[in-house]
XYZ file of C-alpha atoms in Angstrom:
141
model
C 34.994 -3.750 3.570
C 34.693 -0.234 2.170
C 37.275 1.280 -0.145
C 40.355 2.229 1.841
C 41.189 5.920 1.424
C 44.491 5.679 3.288
C 46.134 3.703 6.066
C 48.179 5.143 8.911
C 50.720 2.864 10.559
C 52.767 3.137 13.717
C 54.948 0.639 15.521
C 55.404 0.483 19.282
C 58.254 -1.229 21.053
C 58.228 -1.672 24.825
C 54.566 -0.856 25.427
C 53.724 2.063 27.719
C 57.367 2.426 28.745
C 58.775 2.162 25.234
C 58.839 4.043 21.965
C 56.401 4.616 19.097
C 57.190 5.598 15.522
C 54.905 6.187 12.560
C 55.783 4.580 9.243
C 56.609 8.000 7.752
C 58.712 9.044 10.762
C 56.553 12.079 11.610
C 55.787 10.538 15.000
C 58.962 9.258 16.638
C 58.609 9.577 20.384
C 59.301 7.885 23.691
C 56.414 6.649 25.824
C 56.149 6.811 29.598
C 53.357 6.299 32.099
C 52.570 9.636 33.797
C 54.174 9.838 37.231
C 56.603 6.998 36.545
C 60.371 7.307 37.000
C 60.714 7.078 33.205
C 58.319 10.039 32.759
C 60.430 12.082 35.163
C 63.591 11.142 33.255
C 62.129 11.631 29.753
C 60.225 14.898 30.076
C 59.248 14.916 26.371
C 57.728 11.432 26.501
C 54.034 10.988 25.785
C 51.543 8.202 26.454
C 48.872 6.374 24.463
C 46.103 8.483 25.997
C 47.694 11.738 24.810
C 48.101 10.311 21.317
C 44.466 9.158 21.325
C 43.316 12.572 22.597
C 45.234 14.333 19.814
C 43.681 12.142 17.145
C 40.156 12.274 18.537
C 40.124 16.055 19.040
C 41.429 16.714 15.508
C 39.016 14.256 13.907
C 36.036 15.558 15.880
C 36.816 19.198 15.058
C 36.996 18.253 11.375
C 33.632 16.485 11.595
C 32.150 19.451 13.468
C 33.276 21.933 10.821
C 31.956 19.667 8.046
C 28.546 19.547 9.746
C 28.659 23.346 10.110
C 29.442 23.838 6.397
C 26.565 21.537 5.448
C 24.246 23.653 7.621
C 25.791 26.875 6.253
C 26.968 27.896 9.726
C 30.283 29.708 10.077
C 32.003 29.839 13.463
C 35.356 29.216 15.123
C 35.678 25.964 17.025
C 38.121 24.412 19.433
C 37.871 20.792 20.564
C 39.726 19.360 23.543
C 39.555 15.612 24.128
C 40.087 14.729 27.779
C 41.012 11.032 27.759
C 40.931 9.385 31.166
C 42.686 6.137 32.068
C 40.477 4.313 34.562
C 40.520 1.168 36.639
C 37.928 -1.274 35.260
C 36.155 -2.741 38.266
C 34.440 -5.418 36.150
C 37.638 -7.301 35.296
C 40.390 -5.676 37.372
C 41.985 -4.224 34.246
C 41.813 -0.746 32.788
C 39.558 1.226 30.477
C 39.243 4.649 28.875
C 36.651 7.402 29.067
C 36.518 10.601 27.022
C 35.040 14.030 27.548
C 34.933 16.141 24.389
C 34.990 19.807 25.354
C 33.771 21.804 22.349
C 34.083 25.586 22.374
C 32.386 27.731 19.774
C 32.876 31.413 19.003
C 30.291 33.317 17.006
C 27.516 30.734 17.419
C 24.455 30.282 19.620
C 24.738 27.502 22.193
C 21.684 25.603 20.908
C 23.091 25.601 17.358
C 26.489 24.462 18.638
C 24.912 21.658 20.666
C 23.021 20.444 17.584
C 26.200 20.479 15.479
C 28.157 18.677 18.221
C 25.605 15.835 18.259
C 25.656 15.608 14.456
C 29.464 15.558 14.478
C 29.408 12.825 17.134
C 27.265 10.681 14.832
C 29.614 11.343 11.883
C 33.140 11.362 13.370
C 35.096 8.127 12.708
C 36.581 8.188 16.243
C 33.101 8.557 17.737
C 31.892 5.665 15.600
C 34.837 3.531 16.719
C 34.260 4.248 20.407
C 30.448 4.075 20.399
C 29.285 1.360 22.762
C 32.861 0.638 23.828
C 33.814 3.542 26.090
C 31.958 6.373 27.781
C 32.120 9.583 25.745
C 30.640 12.791 27.202
C 29.980 15.891 25.116
C 30.301 19.425 26.495
C 29.380 22.401 24.314
C 30.491 25.882 25.430
C 30.089 29.301 23.841
């Protein structure tokens, strides 16, 4: 294994209808499945897909800006990760899919598209999901 730079830890109790808390207490939030009675009762509750989307979008934007700096390209970026919870027809269970919507200001579309593909090859979340879930990339200027 490579040298560990840091480890993030969170503990969940009660699964999708429970609670999750990070080891440092920064994340300390109730979980609820969208549309469930619990979600209607706990309006500030989140779900695993929102947490995954937050992490993936932040990580990808960081990777994108790193690729841009290496190419000496300066622009403003915004990354939205749309994480979908899907029925998995192969086993009757569930699976995830992601669309990364990348907006760039002050950059040509072809340059943005190139940087998005480089970031996708570099981003730790993209590496972790590669071959496991469908990830679509959308570049917009």
